[in-house]
mmCIF file of C-alpha atoms in Angstrom:
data_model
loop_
_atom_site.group_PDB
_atom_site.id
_atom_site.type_symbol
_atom_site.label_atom_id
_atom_site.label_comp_id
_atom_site.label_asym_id
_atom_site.label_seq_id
_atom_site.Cartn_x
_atom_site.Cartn_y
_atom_site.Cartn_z
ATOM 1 C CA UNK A 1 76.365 101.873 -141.586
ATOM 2 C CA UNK A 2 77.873 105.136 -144.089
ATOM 3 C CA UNK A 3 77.677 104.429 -147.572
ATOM 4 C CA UNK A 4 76.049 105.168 -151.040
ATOM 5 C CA UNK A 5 73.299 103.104 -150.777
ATOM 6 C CA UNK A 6 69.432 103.005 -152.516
ATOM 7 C CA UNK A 7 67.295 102.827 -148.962
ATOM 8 C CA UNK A 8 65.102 100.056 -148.484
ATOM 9 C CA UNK A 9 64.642 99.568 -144.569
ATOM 10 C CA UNK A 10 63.310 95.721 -144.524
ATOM 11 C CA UNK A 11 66.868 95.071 -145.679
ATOM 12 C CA UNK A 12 68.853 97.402 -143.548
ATOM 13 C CA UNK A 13 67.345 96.220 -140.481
ATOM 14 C CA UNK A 14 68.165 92.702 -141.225
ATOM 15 C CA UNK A 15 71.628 93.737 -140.435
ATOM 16 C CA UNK A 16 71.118 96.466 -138.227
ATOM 17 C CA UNK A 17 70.243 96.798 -134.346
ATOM 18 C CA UNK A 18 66.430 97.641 -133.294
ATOM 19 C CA UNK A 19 67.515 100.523 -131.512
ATOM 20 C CA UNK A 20 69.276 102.196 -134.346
ATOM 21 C CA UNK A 21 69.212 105.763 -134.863
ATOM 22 C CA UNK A 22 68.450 106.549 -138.561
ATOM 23 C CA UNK A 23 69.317 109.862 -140.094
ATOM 24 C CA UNK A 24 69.972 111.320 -143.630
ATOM 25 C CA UNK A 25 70.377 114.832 -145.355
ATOM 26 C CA UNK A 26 68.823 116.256 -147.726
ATOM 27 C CA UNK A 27 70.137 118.842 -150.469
ATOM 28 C CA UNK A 28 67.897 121.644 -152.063
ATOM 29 C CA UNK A 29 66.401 119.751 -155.676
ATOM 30 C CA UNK A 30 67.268 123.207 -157.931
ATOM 31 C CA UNK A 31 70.962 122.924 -156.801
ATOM 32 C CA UNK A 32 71.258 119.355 -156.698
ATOM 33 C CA UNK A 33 70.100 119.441 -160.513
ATOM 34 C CA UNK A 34 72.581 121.715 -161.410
ATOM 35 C CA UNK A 35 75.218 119.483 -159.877
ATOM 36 C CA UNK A 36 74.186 116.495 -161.165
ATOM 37 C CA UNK A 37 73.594 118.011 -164.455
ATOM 38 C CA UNK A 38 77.279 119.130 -164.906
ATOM 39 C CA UNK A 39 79.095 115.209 -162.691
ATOM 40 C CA UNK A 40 76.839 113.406 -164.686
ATOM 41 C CA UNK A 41 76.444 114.858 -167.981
ATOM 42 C CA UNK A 42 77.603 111.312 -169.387
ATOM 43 C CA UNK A 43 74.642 109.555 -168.645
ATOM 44 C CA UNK A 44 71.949 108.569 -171.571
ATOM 45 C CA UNK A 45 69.529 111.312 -170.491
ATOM 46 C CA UNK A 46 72.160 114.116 -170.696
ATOM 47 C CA UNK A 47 74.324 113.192 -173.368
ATOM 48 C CA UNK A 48 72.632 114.744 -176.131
ATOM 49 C CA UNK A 49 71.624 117.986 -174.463
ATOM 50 C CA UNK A 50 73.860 121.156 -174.844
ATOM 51 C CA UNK A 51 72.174 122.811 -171.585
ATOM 52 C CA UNK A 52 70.410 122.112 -168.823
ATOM 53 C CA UNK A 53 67.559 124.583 -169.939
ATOM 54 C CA UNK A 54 67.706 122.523 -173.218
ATOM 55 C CA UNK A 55 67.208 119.137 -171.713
ATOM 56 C CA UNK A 56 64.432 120.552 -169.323
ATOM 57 C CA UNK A 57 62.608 121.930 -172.410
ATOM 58 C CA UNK A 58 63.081 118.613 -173.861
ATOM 59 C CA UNK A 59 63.250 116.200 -170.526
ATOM 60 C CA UNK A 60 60.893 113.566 -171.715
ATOM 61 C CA UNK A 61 62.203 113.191 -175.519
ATOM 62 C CA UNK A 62 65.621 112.865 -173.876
ATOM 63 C CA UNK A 63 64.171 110.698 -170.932
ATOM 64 C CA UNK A 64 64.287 106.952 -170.916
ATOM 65 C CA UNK A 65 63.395 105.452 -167.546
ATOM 66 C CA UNK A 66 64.682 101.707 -168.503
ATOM 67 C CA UNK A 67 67.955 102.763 -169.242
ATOM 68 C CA UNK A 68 71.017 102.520 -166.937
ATOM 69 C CA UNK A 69 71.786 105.587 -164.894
ATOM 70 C CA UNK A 70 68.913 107.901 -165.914
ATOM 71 C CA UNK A 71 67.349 107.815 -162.453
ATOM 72 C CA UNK A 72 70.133 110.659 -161.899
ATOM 73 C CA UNK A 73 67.999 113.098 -164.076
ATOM 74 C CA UNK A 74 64.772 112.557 -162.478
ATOM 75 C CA UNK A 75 63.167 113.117 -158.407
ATOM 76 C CA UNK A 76 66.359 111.183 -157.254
ATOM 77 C CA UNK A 77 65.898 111.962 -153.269
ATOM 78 C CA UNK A 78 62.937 109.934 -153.863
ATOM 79 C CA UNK A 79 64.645 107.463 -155.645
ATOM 80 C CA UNK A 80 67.209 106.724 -153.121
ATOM 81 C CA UNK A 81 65.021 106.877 -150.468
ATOM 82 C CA UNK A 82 63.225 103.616 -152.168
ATOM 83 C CA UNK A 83 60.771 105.211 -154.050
ATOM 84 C CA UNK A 84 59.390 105.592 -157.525
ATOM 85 C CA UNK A 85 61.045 108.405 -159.020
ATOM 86 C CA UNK A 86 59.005 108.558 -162.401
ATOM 87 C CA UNK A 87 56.174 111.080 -161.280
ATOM 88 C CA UNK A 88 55.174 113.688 -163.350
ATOM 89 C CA UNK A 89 53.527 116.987 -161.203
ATOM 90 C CA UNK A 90 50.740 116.427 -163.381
ATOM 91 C CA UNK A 91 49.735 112.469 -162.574
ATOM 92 C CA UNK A 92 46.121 112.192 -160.972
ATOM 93 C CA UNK A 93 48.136 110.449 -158.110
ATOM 94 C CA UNK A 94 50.389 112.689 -157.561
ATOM 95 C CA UNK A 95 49.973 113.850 -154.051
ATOM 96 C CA UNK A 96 48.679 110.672 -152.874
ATOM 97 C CA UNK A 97 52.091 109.549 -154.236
ATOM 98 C CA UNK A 98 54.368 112.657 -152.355
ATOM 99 C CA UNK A 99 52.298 112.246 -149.522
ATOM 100 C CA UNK A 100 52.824 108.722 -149.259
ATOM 101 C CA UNK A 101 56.945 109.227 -149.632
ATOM 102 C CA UNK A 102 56.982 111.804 -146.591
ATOM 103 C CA UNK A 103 54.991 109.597 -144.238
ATOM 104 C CA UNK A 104 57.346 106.655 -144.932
ATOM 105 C CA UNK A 105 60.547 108.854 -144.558
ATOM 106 C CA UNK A 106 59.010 110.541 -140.932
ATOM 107 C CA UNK A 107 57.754 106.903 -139.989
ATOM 108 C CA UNK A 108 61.625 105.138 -140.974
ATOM 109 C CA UNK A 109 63.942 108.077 -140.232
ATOM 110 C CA UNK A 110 64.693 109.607 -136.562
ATOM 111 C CA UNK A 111 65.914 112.569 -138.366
ATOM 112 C CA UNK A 112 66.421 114.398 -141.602
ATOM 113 C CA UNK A 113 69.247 117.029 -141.861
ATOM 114 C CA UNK A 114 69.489 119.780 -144.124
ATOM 115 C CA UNK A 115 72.844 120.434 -146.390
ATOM 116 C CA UNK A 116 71.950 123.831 -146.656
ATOM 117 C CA UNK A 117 72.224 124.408 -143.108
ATOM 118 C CA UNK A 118 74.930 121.955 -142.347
ATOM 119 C CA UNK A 119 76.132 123.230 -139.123
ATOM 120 C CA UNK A 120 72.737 123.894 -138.122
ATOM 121 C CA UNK A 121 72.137 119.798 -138.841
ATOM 122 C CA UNK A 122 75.763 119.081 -136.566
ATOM 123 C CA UNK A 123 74.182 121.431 -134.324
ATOM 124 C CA UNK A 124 70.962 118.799 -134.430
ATOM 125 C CA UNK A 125 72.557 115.372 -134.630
ATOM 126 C CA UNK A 126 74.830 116.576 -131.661
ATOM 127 C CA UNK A 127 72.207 116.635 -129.408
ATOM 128 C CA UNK A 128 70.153 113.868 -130.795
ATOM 129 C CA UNK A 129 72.935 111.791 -130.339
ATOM 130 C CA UNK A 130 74.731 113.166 -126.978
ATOM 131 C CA UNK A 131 77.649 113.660 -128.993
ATOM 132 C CA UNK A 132 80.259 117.096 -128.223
ATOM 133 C CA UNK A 133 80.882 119.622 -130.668
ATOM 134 C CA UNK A 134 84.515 117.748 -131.429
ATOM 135 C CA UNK A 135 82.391 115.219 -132.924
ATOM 136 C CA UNK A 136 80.789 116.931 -135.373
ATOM 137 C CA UNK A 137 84.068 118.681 -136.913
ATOM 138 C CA UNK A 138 84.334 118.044 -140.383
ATOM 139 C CA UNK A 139 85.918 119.793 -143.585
ATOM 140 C CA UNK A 140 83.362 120.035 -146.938
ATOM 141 C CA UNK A 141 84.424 116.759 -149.330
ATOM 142 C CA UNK A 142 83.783 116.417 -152.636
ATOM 143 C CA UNK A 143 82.728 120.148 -153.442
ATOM 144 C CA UNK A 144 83.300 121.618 -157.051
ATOM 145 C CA UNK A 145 85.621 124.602 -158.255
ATOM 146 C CA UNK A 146 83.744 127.499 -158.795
ATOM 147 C CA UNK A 147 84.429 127.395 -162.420
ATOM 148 C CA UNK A 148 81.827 124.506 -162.845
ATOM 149 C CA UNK A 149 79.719 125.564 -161.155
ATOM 150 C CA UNK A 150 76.904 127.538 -163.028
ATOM 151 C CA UNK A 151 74.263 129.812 -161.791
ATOM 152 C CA UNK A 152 70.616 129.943 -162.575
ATOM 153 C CA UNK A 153 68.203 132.120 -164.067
ATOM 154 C CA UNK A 154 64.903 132.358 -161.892
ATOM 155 C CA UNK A 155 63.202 130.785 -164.945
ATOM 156 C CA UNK A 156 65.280 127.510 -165.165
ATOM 157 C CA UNK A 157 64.747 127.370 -161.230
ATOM 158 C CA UNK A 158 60.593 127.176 -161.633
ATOM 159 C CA UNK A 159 61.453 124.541 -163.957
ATOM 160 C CA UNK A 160 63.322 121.976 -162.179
ATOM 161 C CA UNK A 161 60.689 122.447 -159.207
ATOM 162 C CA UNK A 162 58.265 121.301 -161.906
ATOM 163 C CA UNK A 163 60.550 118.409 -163.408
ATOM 164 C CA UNK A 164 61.338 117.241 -159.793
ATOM 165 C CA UNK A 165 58.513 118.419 -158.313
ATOM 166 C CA UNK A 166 58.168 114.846 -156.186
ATOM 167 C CA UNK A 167 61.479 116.014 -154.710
ATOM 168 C CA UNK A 168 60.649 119.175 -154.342
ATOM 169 C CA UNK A 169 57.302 118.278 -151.750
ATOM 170 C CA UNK A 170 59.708 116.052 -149.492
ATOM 171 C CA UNK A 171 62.524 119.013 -149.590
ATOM 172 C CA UNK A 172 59.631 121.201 -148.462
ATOM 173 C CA UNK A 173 58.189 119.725 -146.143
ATOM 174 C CA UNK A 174 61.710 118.414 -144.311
ATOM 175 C CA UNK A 175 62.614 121.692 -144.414
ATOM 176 C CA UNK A 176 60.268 123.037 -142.401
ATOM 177 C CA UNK A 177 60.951 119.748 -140.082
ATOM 178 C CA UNK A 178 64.001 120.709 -139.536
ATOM 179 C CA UNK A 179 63.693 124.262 -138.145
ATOM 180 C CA UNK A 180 60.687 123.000 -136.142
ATOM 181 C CA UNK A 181 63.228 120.563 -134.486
ATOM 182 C CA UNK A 182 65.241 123.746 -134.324
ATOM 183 C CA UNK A 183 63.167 125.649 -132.303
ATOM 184 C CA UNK A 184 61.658 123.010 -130.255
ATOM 185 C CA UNK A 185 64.566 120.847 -129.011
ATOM 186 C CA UNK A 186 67.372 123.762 -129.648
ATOM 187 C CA UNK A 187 65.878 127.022 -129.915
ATOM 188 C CA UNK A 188 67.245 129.626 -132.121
ATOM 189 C CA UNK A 189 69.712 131.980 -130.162
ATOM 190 C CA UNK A 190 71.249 128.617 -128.495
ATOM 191 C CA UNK A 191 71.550 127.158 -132.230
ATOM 192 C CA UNK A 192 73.248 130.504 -132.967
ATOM 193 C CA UNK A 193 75.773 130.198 -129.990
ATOM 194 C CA UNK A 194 76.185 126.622 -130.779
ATOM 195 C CA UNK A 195 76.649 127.390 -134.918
ATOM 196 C CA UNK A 196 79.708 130.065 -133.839
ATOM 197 C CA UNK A 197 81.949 127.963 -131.296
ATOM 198 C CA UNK A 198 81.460 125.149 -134.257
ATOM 199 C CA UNK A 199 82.474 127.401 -137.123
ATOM 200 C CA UNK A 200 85.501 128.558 -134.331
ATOM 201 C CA UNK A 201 86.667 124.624 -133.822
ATOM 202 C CA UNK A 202 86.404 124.377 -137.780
ATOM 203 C CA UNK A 203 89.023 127.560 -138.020
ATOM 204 C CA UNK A 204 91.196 126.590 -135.644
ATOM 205 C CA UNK A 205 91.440 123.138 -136.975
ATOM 206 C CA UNK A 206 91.634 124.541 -140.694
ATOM 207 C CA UNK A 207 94.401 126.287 -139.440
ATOM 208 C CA UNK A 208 96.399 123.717 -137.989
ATOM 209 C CA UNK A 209 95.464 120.657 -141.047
ATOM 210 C CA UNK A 210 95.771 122.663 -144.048
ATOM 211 C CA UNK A 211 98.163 124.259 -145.900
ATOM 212 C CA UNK A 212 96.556 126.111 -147.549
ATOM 213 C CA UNK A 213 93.972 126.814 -145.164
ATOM 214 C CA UNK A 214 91.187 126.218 -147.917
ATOM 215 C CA UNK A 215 90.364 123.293 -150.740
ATOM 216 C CA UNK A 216 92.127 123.679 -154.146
ATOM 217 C CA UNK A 217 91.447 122.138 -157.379
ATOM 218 C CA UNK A 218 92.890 118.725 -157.785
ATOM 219 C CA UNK A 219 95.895 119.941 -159.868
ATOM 220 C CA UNK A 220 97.624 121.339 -156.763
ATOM 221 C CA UNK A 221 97.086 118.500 -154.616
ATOM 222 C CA UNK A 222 100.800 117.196 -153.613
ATOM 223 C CA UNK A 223 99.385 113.815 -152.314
ATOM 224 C CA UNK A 224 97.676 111.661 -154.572
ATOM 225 C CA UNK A 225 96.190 109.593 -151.971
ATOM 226 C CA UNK A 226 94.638 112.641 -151.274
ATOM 227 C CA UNK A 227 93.158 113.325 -154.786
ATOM 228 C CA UNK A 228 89.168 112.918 -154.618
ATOM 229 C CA UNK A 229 87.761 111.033 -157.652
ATOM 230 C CA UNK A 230 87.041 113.042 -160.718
ATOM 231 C CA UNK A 231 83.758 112.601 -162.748
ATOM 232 C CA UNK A 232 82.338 114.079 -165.733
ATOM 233 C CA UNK A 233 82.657 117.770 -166.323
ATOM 234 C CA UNK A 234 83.035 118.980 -162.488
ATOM 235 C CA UNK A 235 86.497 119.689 -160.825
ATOM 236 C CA UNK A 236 86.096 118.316 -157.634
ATOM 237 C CA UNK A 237 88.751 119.717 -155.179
ATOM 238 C CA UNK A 238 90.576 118.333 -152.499
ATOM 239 C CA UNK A 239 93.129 119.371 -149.514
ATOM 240 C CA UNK A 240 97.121 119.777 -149.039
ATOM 241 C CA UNK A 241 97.816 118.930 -145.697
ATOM 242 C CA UNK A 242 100.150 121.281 -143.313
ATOM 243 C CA UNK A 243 103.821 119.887 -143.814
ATOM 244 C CA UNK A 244 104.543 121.557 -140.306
ATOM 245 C CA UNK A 245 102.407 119.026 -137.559
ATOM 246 C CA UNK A 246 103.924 116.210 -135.936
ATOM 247 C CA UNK A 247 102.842 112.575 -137.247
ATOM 248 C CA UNK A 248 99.757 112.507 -134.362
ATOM 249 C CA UNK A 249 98.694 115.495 -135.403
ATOM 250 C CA UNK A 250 99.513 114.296 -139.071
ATOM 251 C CA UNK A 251 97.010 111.375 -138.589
ATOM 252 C CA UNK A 252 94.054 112.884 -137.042
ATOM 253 C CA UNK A 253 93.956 115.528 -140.185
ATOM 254 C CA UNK A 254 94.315 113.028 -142.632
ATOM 255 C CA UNK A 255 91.130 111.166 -141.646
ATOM 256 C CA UNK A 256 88.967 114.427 -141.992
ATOM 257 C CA UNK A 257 90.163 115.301 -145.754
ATOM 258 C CA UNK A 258 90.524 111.955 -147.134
ATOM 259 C CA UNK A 259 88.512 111.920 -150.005
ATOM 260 C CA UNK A 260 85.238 109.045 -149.840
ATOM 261 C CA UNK A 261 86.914 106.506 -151.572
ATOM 262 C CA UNK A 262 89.738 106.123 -150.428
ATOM 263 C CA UNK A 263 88.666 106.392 -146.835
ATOM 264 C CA UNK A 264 85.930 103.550 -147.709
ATOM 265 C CA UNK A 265 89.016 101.455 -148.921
ATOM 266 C CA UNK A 266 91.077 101.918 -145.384
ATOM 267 C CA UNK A 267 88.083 100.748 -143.169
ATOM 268 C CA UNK A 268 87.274 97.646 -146.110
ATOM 269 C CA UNK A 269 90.824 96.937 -145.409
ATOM 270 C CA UNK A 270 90.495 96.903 -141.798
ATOM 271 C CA UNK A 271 87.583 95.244 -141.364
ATOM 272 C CA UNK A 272 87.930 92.755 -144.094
ATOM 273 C CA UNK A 273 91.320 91.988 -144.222
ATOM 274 C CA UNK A 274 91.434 88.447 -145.205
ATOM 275 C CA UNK A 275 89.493 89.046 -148.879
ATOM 276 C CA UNK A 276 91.489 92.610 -148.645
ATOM 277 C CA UNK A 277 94.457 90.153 -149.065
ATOM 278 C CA UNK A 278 92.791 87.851 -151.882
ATOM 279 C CA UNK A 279 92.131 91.061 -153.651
ATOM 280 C CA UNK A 280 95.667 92.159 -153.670
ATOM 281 C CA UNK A 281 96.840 88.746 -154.770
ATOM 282 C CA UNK A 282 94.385 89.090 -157.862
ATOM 283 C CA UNK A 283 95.719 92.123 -158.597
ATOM 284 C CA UNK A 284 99.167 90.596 -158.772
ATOM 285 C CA UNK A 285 98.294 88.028 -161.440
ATOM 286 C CA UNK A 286 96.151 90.659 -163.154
ATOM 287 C CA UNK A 287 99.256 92.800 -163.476
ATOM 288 C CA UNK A 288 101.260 89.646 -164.350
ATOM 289 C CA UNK A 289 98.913 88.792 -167.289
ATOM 290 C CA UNK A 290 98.418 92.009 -168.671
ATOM 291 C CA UNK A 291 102.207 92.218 -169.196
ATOM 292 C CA UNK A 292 102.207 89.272 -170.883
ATOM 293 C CA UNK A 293 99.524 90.347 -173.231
ATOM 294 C CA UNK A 294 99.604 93.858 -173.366
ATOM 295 C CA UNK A 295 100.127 95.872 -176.919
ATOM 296 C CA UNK A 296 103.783 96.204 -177.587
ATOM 297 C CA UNK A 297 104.916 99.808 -176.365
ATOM 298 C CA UNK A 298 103.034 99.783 -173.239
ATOM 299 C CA UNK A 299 104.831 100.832 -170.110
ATOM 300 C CA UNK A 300 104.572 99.353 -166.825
ATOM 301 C CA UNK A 301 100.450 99.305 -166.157
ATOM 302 C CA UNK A 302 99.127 101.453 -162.837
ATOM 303 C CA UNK A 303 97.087 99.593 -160.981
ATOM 304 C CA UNK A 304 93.568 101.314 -159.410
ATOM 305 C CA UNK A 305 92.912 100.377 -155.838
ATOM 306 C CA UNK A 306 94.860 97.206 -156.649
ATOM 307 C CA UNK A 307 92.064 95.439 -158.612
ATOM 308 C CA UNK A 308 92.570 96.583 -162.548
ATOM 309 C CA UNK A 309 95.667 98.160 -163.885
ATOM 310 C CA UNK A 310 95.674 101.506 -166.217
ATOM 311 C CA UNK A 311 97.396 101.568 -168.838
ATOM 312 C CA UNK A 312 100.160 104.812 -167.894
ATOM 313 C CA UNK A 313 101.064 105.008 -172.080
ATOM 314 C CA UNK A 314 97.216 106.223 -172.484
ATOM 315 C CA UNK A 315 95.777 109.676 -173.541
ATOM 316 C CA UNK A 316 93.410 110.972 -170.431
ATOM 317 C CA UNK A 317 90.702 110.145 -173.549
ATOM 318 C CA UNK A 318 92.092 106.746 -174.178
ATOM 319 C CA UNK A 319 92.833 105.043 -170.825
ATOM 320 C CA UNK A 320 92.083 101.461 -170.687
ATOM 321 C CA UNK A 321 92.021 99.217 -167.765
ATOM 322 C CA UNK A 322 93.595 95.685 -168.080
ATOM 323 C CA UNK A 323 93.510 92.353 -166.297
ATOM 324 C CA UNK A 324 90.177 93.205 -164.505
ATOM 325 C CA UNK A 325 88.759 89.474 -165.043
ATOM 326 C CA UNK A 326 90.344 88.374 -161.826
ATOM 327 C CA UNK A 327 88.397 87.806 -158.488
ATOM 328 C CA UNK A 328 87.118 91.005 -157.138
ATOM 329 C CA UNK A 329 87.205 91.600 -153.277
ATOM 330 C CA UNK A 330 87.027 87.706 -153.445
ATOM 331 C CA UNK A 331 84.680 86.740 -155.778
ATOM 332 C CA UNK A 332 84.968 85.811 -159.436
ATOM 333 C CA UNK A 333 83.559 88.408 -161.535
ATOM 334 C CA UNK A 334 83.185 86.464 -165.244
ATOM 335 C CA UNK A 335 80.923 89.429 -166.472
ATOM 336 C CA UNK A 336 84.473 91.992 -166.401
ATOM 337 C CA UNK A 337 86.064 91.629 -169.721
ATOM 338 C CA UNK A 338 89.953 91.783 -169.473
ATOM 339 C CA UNK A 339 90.140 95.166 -171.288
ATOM 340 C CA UNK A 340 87.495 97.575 -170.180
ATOM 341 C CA UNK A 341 86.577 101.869 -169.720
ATOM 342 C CA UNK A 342 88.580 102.618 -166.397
ATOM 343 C CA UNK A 343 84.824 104.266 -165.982
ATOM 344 C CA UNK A 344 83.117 101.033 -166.467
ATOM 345 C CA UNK A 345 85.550 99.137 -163.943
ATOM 346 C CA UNK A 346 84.979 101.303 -161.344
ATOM 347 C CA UNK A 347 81.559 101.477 -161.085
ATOM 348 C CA UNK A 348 81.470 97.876 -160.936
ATOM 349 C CA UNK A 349 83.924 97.777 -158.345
ATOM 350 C CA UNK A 350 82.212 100.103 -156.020
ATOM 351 C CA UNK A 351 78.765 98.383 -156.430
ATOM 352 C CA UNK A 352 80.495 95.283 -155.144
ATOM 353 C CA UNK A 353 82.235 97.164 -152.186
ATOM 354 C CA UNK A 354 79.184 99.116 -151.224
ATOM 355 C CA UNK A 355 77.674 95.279 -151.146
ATOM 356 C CA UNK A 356 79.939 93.764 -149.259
ATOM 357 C CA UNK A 357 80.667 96.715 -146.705
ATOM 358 C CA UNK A 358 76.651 96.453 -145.751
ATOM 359 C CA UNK A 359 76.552 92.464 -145.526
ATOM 360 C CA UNK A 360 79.810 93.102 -143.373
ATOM 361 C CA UNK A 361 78.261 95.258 -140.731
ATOM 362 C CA UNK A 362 75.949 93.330 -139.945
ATOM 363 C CA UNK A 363 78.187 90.087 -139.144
#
């Protein structure tokens, strides 16, 4: 089981085996916070705020816990790791809560990775799992062009410690996990050996996948299908692939630098191919209707992951997604109105396939 998901491990296990190996990575808080900052700067919490500085100088006038979405702007490894994420440093329980969080994360989790050191955590799930250094190969998904990305004054650090400072304990203290695991089950000159013939394998196959040899910003992509989802104020870049590999060669690449969602679509369509075909057949008559009742001027709608259709006559500001009312991935969704925010639409669709693709594991 791979997907966005809040943890809650009475649930999981209801689906999963009782020998399964449970892992997750963490990313440093004062990063993260910049990152999520500047993907979701749409949410309620950041909307009105010029700056990050601004909305940490401000975070609880700006900070509405019952509202949608907001649990991005506050401890959120905590939060999707089950717990509450609305703990000030300050609270008289406040290390009776962090200390709570860290013993239930050691007690549920076999191991706890580190994106900092992400080869380093290959390195580690490799041998936790008996895998080979082929199976730990990856390219970096998802990451931002440098020109969002924004750097930090020491000051601004100290205060998102403070403002996630729940996060901040359990990066801490998995932190110094993780290069205890290091050294104990590894050691660090064979986790240096190991790191290098990686970061060779991840050249070599750079080399042969890419044609450019690197990620570029979604404008030069060639392939749409290979286009990663864009969100808020980040660029989020993406691969070419090499135009000069044979078609088995072609394949393997594509599966390491297709972005999340589409990749989560292929295996829904694999392993659920009987709704997958319900879900193209709604997409049909959505298309169908919105043709008949689309505004007058309209050109032929494009239809997102064959479930709504957007509108191709729109502005990038103005894009509107049509004929969404239909059955969704099989079931009837009454609560989509036929004209919604392409935003919106999504977000409902991928709560209902991150749903469905954890009920379906476990059948």
């Amino acid at each position: 089981m791979c997907n966005h998901m809040r943890f809650r491990k009475s649930e999981v296990a209801k689906v999963m085996p009782a020998d399964t190996f449970y892992f997750s990575i963490l990313r440093h808080p004062v990063s993260m916070m910049e990152s999520i900052f500047t993907y979701y700067k749409s949410i309620p919490a950041f909307q009105k705020t010029r700056s990050l500085d601004s909305f940490l100088e401000n975070s609880w006038r700006s900070y509405n816990t019952s509202i949608t979405n907001n649990h991005y702007a506050h401890n959120v490894l905590a939060f999707d790791f089950g717990f509450e994420n609305n703990v000030n440093e300050d609270a008289v329980d406040f290390r009776d809560r962090a200390r709570v969080a860290i013993a239930a994360i050691q007690r549920d989790f076999h191991l706890i990775l580190i994106s900092e050191y992400f080869d380093e955590s290959m390195i580690l799930l490799k041998h936790a799992l008996c895998w080979s250094l082929e199976d730990v190969l990856s390219f970096k998904l998802n990451s931002r062009s440098k020109q969002t990305r924004h750097a930090l004054s020491p000051n601004t650090t100290e205060k998102i410690k403070r403002w996630n400072a729940l996060d901040w304990r359990i990066y801490l203290h998995f932190n110094a996990t993780f290069w205890h695991k290091v050294e104990s089950q590894i050691g660090k000159e064979q986790m240096k050996r190991e790191v290098l013939k990686l970061r060779q394998l991840q050249a070599k196959l750079s080399h042969t996948c890419l044609k450019e040899g690197e990620a570029v910003d979604p404008a030069h992509i060639k392939d749409a299908g290979l286009k990663p989802f864009q969100y808020g104020a980040a660029v989020i870049q993406g691969y070419n692939l090499n135009p000069d590999i044979d078609e088995l060669t072609k394949t393997k690449c594509q599966k390491f630098i297709t972005p999340e969602l589409q990749y989560t679509n292929r295996l829904y369509t694999q392993q659920f191919s009987e709704l997958t075909k319900n879900k193209k057949k709604a997409a049909r008559i959505a298309a169908i209707h919105s043709g008949k009742t689309g505004m007058k001027g309209t050109r032929k709608p494009l239809c997102i992951f064959q479930d709504g259709c957007q509108d191709s006559s729109g502005s990038d500001g103005d894009r509107r997604v049509q004929g969404a009312s239909g059955s969704i991935f099989g079931h009837q969704s009454p609560d989509l109105n036929p004209v919604q925010n392409l935003r919106d639409v999504l977000e409902k669709l991928f709560v209902r396939a991150s749903y469905l693709w954890v009920v379906g594991l476990g059948v």
